[in-house]
Short mmCIF file of C-alpha atoms in Angstrom, two decimals:
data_model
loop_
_atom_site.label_atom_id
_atom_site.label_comp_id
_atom_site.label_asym_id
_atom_site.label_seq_id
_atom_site.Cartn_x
_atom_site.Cartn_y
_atom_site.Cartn_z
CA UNK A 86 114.84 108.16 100.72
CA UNK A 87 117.51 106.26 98.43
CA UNK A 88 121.09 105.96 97.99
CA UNK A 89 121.83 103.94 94.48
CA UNK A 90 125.35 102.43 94.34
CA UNK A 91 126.59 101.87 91.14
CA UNK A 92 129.39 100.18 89.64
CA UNK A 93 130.93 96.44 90.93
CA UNK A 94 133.37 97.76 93.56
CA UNK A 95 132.42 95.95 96.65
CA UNK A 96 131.22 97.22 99.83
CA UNK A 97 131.90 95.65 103.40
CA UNK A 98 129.45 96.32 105.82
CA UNK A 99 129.44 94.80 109.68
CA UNK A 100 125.46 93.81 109.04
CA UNK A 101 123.30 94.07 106.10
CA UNK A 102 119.43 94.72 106.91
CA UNK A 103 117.20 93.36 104.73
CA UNK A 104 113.87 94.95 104.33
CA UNK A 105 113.02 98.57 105.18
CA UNK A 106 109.91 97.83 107.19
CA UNK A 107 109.63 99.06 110.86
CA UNK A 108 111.17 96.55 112.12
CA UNK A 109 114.85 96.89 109.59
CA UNK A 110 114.36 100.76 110.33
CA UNK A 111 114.09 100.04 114.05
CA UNK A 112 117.43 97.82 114.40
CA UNK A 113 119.28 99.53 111.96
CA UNK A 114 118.73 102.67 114.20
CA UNK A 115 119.80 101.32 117.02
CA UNK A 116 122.88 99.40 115.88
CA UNK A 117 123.51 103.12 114.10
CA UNK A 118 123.75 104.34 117.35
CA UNK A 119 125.90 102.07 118.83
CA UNK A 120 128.53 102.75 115.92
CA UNK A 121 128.26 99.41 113.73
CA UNK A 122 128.63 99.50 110.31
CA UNK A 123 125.28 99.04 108.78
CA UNK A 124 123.62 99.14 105.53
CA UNK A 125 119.87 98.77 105.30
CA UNK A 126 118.65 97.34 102.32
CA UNK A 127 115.11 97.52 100.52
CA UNK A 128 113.30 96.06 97.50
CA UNK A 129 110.65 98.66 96.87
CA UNK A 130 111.78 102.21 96.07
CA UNK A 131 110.49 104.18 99.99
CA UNK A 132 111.05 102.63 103.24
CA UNK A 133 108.54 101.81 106.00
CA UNK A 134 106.96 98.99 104.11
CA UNK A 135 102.86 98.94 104.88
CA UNK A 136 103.78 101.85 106.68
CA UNK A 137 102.39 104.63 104.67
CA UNK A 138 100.42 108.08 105.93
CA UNK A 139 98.32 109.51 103.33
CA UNK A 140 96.99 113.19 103.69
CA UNK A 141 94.15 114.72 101.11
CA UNK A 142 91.95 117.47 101.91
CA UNK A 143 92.85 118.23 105.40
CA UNK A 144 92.36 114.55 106.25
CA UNK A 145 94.87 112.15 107.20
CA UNK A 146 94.89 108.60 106.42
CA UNK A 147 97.23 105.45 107.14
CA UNK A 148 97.42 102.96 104.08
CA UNK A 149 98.46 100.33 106.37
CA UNK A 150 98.58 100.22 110.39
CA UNK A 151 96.46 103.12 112.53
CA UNK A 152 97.64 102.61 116.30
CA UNK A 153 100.02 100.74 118.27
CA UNK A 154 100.30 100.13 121.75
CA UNK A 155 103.06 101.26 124.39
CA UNK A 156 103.73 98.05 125.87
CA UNK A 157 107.10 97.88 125.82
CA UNK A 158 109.56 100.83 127.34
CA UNK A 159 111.39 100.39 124.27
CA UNK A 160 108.61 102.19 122.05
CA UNK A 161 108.80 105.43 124.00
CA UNK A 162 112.83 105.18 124.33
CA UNK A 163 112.61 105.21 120.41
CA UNK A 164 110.49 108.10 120.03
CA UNK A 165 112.59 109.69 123.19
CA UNK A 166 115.98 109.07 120.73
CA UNK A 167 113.84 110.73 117.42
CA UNK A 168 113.35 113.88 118.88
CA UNK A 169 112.21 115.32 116.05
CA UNK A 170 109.31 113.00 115.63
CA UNK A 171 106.30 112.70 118.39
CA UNK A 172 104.82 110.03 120.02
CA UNK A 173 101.53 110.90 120.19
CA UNK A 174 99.15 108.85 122.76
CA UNK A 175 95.62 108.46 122.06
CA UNK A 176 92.93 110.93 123.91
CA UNK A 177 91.00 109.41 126.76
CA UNK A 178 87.88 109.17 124.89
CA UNK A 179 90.01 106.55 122.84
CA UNK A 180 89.55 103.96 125.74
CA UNK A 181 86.04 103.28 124.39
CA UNK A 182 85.43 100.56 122.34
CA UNK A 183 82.00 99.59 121.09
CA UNK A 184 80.73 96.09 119.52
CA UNK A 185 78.11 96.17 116.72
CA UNK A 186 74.94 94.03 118.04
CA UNK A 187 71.28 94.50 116.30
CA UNK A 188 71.10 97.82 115.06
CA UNK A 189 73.47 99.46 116.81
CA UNK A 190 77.24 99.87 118.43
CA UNK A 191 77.02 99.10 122.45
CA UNK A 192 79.80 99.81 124.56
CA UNK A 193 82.33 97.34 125.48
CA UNK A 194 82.63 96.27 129.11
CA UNK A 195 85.81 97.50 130.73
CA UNK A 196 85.09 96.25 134.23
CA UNK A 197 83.80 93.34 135.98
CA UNK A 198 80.35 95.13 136.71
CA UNK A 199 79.94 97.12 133.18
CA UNK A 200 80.00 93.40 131.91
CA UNK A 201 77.86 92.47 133.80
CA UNK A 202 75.30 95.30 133.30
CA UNK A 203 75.84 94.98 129.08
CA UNK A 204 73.28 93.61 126.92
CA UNK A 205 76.24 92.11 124.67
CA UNK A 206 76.68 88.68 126.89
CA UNK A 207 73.61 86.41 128.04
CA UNK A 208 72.36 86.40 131.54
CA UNK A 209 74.33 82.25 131.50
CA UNK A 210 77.51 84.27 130.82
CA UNK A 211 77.25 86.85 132.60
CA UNK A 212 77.07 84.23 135.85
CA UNK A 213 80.19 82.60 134.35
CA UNK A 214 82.15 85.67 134.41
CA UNK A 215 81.27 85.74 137.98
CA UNK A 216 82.79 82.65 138.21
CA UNK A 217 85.55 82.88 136.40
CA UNK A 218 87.93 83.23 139.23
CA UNK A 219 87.25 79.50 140.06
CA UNK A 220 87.38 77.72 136.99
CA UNK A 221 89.46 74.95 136.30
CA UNK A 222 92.81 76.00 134.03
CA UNK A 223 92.87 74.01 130.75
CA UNK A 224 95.66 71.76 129.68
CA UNK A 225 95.34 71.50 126.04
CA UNK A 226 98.51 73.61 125.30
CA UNK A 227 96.89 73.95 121.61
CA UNK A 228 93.77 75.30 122.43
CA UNK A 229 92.69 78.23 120.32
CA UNK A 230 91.36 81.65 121.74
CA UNK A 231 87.86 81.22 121.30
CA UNK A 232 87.53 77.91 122.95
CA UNK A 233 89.51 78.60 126.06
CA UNK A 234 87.36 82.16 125.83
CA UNK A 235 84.39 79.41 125.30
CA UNK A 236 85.22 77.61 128.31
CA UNK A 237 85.84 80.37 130.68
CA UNK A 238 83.96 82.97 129.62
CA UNK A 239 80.34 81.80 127.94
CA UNK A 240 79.79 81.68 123.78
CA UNK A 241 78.48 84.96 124.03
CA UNK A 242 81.49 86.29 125.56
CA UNK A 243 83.38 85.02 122.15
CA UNK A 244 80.77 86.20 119.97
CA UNK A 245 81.13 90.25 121.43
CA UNK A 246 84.02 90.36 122.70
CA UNK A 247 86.56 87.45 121.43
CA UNK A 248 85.12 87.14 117.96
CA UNK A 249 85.62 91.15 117.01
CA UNK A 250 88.65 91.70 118.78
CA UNK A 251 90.89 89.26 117.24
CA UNK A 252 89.08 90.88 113.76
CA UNK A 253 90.22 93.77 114.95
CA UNK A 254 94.01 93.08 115.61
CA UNK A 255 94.30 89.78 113.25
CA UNK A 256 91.52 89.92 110.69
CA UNK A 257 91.30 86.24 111.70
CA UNK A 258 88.90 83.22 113.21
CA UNK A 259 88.69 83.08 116.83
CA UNK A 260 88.60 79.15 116.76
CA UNK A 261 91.40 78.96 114.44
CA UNK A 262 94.53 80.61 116.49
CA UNK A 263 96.22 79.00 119.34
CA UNK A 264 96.44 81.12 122.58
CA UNK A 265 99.71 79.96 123.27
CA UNK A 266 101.09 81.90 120.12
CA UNK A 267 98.25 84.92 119.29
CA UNK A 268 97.77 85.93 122.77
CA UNK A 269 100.85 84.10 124.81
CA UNK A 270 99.77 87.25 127.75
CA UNK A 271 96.35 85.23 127.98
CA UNK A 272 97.31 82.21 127.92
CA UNK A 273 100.41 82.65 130.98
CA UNK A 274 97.39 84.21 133.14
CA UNK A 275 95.48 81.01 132.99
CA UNK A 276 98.40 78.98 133.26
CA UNK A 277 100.16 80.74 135.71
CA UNK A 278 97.08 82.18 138.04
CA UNK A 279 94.75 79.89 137.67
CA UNK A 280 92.06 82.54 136.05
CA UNK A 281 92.55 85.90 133.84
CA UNK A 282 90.98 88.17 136.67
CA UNK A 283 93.26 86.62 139.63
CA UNK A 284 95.70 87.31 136.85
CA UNK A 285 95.40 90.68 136.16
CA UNK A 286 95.04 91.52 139.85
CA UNK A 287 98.19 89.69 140.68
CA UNK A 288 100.39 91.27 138.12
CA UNK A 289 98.93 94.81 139.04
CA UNK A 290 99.96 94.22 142.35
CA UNK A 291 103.65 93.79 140.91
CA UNK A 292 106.20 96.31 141.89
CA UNK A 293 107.26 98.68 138.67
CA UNK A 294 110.47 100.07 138.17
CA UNK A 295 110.70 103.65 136.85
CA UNK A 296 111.57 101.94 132.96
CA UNK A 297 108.77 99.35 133.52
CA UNK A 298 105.98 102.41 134.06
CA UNK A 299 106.98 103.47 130.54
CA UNK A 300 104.61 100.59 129.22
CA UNK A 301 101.65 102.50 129.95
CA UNK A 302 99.51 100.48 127.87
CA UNK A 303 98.08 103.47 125.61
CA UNK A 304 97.21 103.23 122.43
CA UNK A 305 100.02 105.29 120.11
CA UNK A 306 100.68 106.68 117.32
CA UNK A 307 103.69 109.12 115.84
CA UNK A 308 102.39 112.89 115.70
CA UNK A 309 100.67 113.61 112.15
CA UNK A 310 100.87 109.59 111.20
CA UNK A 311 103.21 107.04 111.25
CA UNK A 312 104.77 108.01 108.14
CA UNK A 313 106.69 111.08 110.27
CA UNK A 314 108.25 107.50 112.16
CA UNK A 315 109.46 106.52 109.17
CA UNK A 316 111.30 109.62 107.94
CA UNK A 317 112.77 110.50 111.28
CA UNK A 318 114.27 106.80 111.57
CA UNK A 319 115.77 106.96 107.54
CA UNK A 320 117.06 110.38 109.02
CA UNK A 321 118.12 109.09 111.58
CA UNK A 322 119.99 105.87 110.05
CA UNK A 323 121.76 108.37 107.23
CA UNK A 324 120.82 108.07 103.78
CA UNK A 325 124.61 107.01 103.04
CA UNK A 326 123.31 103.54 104.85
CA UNK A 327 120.15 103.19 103.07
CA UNK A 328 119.66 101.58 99.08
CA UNK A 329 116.31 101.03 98.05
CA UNK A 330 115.05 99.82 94.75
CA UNK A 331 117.37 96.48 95.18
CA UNK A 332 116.27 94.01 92.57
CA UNK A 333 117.39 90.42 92.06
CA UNK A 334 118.88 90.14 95.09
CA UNK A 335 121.37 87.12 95.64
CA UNK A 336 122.96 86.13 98.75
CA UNK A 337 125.83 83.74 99.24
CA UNK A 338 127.59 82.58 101.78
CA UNK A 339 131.33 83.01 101.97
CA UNK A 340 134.08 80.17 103.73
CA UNK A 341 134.75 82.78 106.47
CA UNK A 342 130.88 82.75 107.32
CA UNK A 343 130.53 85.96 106.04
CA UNK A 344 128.28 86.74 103.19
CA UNK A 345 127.68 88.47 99.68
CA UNK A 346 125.34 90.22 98.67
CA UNK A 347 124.79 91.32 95.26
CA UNK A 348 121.69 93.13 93.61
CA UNK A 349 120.36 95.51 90.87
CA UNK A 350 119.96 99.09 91.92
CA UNK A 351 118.37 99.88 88.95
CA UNK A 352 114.79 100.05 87.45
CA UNK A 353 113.39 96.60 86.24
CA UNK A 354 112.83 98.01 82.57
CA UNK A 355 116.21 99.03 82.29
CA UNK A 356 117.98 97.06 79.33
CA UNK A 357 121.46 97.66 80.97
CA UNK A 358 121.92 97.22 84.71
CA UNK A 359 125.22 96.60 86.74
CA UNK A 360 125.36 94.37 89.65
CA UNK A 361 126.52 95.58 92.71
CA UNK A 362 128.09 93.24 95.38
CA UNK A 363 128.06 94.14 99.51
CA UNK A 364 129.82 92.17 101.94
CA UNK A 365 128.70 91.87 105.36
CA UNK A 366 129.74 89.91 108.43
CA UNK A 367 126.10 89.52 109.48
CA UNK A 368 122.89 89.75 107.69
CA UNK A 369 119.56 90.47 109.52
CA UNK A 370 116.16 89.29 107.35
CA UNK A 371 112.88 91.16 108.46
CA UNK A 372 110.70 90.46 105.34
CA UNK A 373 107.70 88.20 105.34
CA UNK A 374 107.88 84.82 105.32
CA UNK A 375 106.72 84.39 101.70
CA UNK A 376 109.67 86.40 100.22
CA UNK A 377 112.13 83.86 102.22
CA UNK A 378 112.54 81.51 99.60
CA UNK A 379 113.77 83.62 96.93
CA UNK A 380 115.83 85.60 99.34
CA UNK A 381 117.56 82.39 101.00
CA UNK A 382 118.36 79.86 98.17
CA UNK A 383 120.70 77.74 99.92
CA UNK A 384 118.04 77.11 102.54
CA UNK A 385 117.07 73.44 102.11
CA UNK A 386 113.47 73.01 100.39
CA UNK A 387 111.97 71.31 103.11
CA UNK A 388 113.11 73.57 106.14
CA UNK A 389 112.17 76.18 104.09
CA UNK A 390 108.80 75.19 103.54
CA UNK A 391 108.16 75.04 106.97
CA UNK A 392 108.98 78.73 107.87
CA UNK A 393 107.60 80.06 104.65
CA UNK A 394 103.87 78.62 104.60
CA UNK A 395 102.85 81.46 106.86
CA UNK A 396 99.32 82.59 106.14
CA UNK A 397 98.67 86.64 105.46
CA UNK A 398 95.20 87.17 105.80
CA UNK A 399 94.22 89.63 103.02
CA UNK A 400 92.33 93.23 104.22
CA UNK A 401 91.15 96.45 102.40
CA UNK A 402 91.53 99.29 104.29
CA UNK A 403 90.06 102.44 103.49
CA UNK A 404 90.12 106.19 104.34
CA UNK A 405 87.29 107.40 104.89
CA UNK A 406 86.84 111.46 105.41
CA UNK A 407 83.72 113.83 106.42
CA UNK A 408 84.31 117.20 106.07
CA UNK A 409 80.84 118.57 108.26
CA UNK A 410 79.76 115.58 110.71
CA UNK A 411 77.21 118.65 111.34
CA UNK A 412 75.99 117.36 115.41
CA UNK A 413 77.25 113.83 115.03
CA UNK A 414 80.30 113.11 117.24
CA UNK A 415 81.61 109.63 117.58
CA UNK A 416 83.95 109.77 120.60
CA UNK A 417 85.58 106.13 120.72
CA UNK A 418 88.81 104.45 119.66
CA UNK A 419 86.20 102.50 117.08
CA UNK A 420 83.53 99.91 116.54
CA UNK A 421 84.29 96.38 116.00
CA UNK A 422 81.73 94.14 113.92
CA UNK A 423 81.48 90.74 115.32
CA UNK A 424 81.09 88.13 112.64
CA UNK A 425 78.06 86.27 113.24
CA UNK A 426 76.20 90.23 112.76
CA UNK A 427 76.99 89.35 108.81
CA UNK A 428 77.83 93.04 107.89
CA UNK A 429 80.98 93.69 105.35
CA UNK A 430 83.37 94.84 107.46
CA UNK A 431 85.32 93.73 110.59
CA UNK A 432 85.14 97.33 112.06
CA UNK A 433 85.61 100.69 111.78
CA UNK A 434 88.41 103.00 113.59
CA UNK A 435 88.18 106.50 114.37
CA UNK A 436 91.47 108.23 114.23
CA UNK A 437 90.11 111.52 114.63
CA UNK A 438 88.77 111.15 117.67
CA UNK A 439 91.97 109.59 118.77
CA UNK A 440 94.33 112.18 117.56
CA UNK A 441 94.82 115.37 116.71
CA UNK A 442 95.18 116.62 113.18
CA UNK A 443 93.33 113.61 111.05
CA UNK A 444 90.36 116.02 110.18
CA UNK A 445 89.15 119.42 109.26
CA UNK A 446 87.92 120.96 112.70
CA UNK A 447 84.10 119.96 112.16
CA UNK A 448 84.98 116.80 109.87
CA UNK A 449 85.84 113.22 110.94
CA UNK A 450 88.21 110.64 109.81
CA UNK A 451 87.63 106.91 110.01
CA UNK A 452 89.36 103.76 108.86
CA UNK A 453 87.45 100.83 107.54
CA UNK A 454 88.63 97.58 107.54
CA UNK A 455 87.32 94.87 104.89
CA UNK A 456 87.87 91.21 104.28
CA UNK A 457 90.13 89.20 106.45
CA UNK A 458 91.00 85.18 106.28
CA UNK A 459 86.77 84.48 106.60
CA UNK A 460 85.93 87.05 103.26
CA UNK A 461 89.25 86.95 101.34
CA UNK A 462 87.21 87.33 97.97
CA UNK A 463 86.54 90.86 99.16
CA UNK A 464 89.79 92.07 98.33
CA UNK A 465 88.51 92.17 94.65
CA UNK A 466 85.70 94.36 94.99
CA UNK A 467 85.10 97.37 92.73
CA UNK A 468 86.14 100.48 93.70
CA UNK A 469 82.37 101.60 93.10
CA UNK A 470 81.01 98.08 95.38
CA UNK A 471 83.39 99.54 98.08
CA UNK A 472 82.67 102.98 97.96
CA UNK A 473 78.99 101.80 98.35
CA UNK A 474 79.60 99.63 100.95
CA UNK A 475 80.96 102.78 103.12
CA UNK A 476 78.23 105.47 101.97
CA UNK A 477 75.40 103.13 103.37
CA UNK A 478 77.16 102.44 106.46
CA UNK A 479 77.19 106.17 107.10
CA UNK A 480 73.12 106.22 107.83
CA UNK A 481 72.95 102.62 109.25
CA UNK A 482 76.19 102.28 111.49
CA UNK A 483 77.29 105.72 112.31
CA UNK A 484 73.63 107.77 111.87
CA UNK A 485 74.36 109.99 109.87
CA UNK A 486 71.57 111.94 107.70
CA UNK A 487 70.45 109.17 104.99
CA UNK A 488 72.18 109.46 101.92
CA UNK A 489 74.69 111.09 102.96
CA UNK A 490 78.26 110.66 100.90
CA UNK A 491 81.65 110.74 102.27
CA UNK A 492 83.66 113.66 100.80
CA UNK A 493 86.87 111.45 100.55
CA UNK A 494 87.48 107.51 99.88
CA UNK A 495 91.19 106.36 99.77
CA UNK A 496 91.09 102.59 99.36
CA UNK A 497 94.15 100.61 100.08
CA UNK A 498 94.29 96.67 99.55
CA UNK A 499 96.75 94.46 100.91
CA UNK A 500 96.84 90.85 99.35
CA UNK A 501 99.12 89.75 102.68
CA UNK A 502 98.27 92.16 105.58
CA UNK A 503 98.46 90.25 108.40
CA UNK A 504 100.41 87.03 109.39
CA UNK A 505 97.73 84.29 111.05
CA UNK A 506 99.56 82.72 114.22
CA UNK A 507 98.23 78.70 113.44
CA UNK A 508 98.89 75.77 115.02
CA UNK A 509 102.05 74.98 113.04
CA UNK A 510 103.47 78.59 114.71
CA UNK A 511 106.06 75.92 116.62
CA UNK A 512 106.99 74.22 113.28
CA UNK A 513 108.02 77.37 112.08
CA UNK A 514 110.18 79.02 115.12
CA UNK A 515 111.99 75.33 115.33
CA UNK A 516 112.34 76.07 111.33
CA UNK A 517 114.31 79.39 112.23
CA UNK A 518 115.91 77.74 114.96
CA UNK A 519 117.94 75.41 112.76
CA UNK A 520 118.67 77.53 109.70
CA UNK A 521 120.03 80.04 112.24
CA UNK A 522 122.30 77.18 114.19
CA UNK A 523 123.38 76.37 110.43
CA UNK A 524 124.09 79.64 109.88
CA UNK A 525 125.30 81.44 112.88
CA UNK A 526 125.57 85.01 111.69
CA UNK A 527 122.65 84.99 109.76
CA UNK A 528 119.59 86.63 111.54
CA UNK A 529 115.92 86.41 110.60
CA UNK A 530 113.11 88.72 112.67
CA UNK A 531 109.92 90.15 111.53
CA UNK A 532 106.51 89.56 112.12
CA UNK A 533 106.76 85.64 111.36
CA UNK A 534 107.67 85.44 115.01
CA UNK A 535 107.10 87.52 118.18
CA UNK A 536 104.50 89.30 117.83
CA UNK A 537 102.64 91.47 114.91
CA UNK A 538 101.54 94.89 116.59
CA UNK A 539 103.71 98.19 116.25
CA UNK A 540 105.19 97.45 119.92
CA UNK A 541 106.20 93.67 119.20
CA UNK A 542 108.05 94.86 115.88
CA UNK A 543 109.67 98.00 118.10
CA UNK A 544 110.37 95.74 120.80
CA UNK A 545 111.95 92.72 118.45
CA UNK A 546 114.16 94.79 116.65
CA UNK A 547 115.43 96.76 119.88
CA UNK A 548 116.89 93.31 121.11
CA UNK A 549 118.01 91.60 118.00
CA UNK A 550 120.28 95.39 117.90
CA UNK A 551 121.33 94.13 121.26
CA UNK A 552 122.37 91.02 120.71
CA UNK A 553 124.32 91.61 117.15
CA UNK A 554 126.31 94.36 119.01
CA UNK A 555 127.14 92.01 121.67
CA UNK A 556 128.49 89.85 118.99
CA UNK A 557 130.35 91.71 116.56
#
């Protein structure tokens, strides 16, 4: 979905969008709806940024994120507003999770008692979750998730539980994110209850408006892949306010405190391209941190620096389809591989047990994820080292018949996947903070800040829409 302008006759917009990603799509939308002149603007030639649903074969595949989770109202009032595009909430079966120990995937606890009965966690921890009710609350604001998991929980606790979940939604180390910043939900129930089970029971116990029940919590996607989410929002936004392909972009700011915007809306290879130049009273940047400094030139060097050193921990994801699973029948959201098991892979999802549509009827889909910040060098293995990598795992992890070969292999690798909340997270918001005091009517969201799951980005964009409309 494109609209190329052509030609050097200005355009005035209210607010310019930059980057086409969920989270441009999402508040372009919803300023769209609330009549604001908008333009949406994109480097690569589609929308939806990692956002891309792949179908071969009767299978269907996502090239970049598999789930999200409804914990905001705002995700189903979206999908309420795109009527002509599904949300689709995982099956039951999907609230199984299973952890990789030995030989074999065991079933993560989901109560008090099932942890206590699981042969993931020592007989040591399993007394300390007992007693986690009446542990002391920590007070180093700084401490990272597998220490204050460490401390309350037992190591084994962080090894099957911690360890593969924050694989699972960060590719990342445990020891080496901040609780405040990766999980700030976990870290207010210590700080504000005393304990994450006095927690959880207090805030269940918290009256829910009829919006608030919305949040249910499931695990989501958009019927037939999130790629359908994509092409109902462009839809929805009007190609008219939509340019991709916009090279050499240059931004300037204007006496008034508007801006200018000019850019190639050409290909690169072109020997003869005309500028175009956009004005707009407020500009809106939802790109990664890494593409800030080109993007924002007049941003001093060293305030810069501090908002742009994010670290995207690199992951290969791949598409992996069985077209007769013959009597084998995984019925789980996925497996998680905790790290100190040594396998290749931080886990594998399983989309068609999730949802419907991702396989032929006696086939299977699954999505394997490879790499992350501890195996970055992964990301450069062979197509054939990869492909061998999932055909053993077949018989070993998921026993099936030895030797047997997946039917289909899409492998997707993404250099910068997923942004690693560190301890310099507060550098970088106070970074934002000032270049946005500087510049009043310029706006910068994405997954640098608040959050990087399908709901946070839903959720972000909803109020920054909000806010500019208030404003304009």
């Amino acid at each position: 979905m494109a609209n190329k302008h052509t030609g050097n006759t200005p355009t005035t917009v209210t607010v310019a969008v930059i980057g086409a990603g969920i989270t441009g799509l999402t508040c372009a939308w919803h300023l769209r709806k609330r009549g604001v002149n908008v333009v949406l603007l994109e480097k690569e030639d589609r929308i939806g940024g990692l956002i891309k649903t792949v179908e071969e074969d009767g299978f269907v595949f996502e090239s970049g994120p598999n789930t999200g989770v409804v914990k905001y109202p705002e995700v189903a009032e979206l999908f309420d507003d795109l009527q002509e595009c599904q949300l689709e909430t995982a099956r039951e079966s999907s609230k199984r999770r299973l952890i990789w120990k030995g030989d074999r995937f065991h079933e993560l606890p989901s109560g008090l008692w099932s942890a206590i009965a699981t042969p993931l966690f020592t007989f040591a921890d399993k007394l300390r979750i007992l007693g986690e009710p009446w542990r002391s609350k920590g007070t180093n604001p700084n401490e990272s998730v597998g220490a204050l998991a460490e401390r309350r929980l037992g190591k084994s606790f962080v090894d099957y539980a911690v360890d593969p979940f924050l694989s699972g939604v960060y590719a990342g180390d445990p020891y080496k994110l901040p609780t405040r910043v990766a999980l700030p939900r976990l870290y207010q129930l210590e700080q504000n209850y005393g304990s994450f089970i006095r927690g959880s029971i207090a805030l269940a116990k918290i009256p829910k408006t009829e919006r608030d029940r919305r949040a249910t919590k499931q695990v989501f996607s958009a019927q037939g892949g999130f790629s359908h989410l994509v092409e109902a929002l462009g839809r929805a936004i009007g190609t008219d306010h939509i340019i991709t392909g916009c090279h050499n972009m240059n931004i300037q700011l204007q006496s008034d405190g508007s801006w200018t915007i000019t850019y190639q809306n050409a290909p690169l290879s072109a020997l003869h391209s005309s500028l175009t130049t956009l004005h707009a009273q407020h500009i809106v940047t939802t790109c990664p941190a890494y593409a800030l400094p080109e993007l924002l030139p007049f941003v001093d060097k060293e305030t810069m620096s501090r908002l742009s050193n994010l670290y995207y921990a690199p992951v290969v994801q791949i598409g992996v389809g069985i077209k007769d699973t013959g009597n084998i029948r995984w019925e789980a959201f996925g497996g998680l591989v905790p790290s100190r098991e040594k396998r290749d892979m931080l886990g594998i999802l399983m989309p068609s047990a999730c949802f419907t549509g991702r396989a032929p009827e006696q086939g299977a889909a699954f999505a394997y994820f490879i790499g992350g910040t501890r195996h970055p060098e992964y990301l450069d293995k062979s197509v054939h080292e990869l492909k061998t990598i999932v055909n053993q795992s077949l018989s070993e992890m998921l026993n099936f018949p030895q030797g047997k070969q997946a039917d289909v292999v899409k492998i997707f690798r993404h250099r910068r996947a997923i942004p690693q909340y560190m301890p310099n997270t507060d550098d970088r918001l106070e970074a934002v903070k000032s270049i946005e005091r500087r510049f009043p009517t310029l706006h910068i969201s994405g997954n640098l800040k608040d959050g990087i799951g399908m709901g946070d980005r839903i959720k972000q964009a909803t109020d920054l829409a909000a806010q500019l409309f208030a404003n304009v």
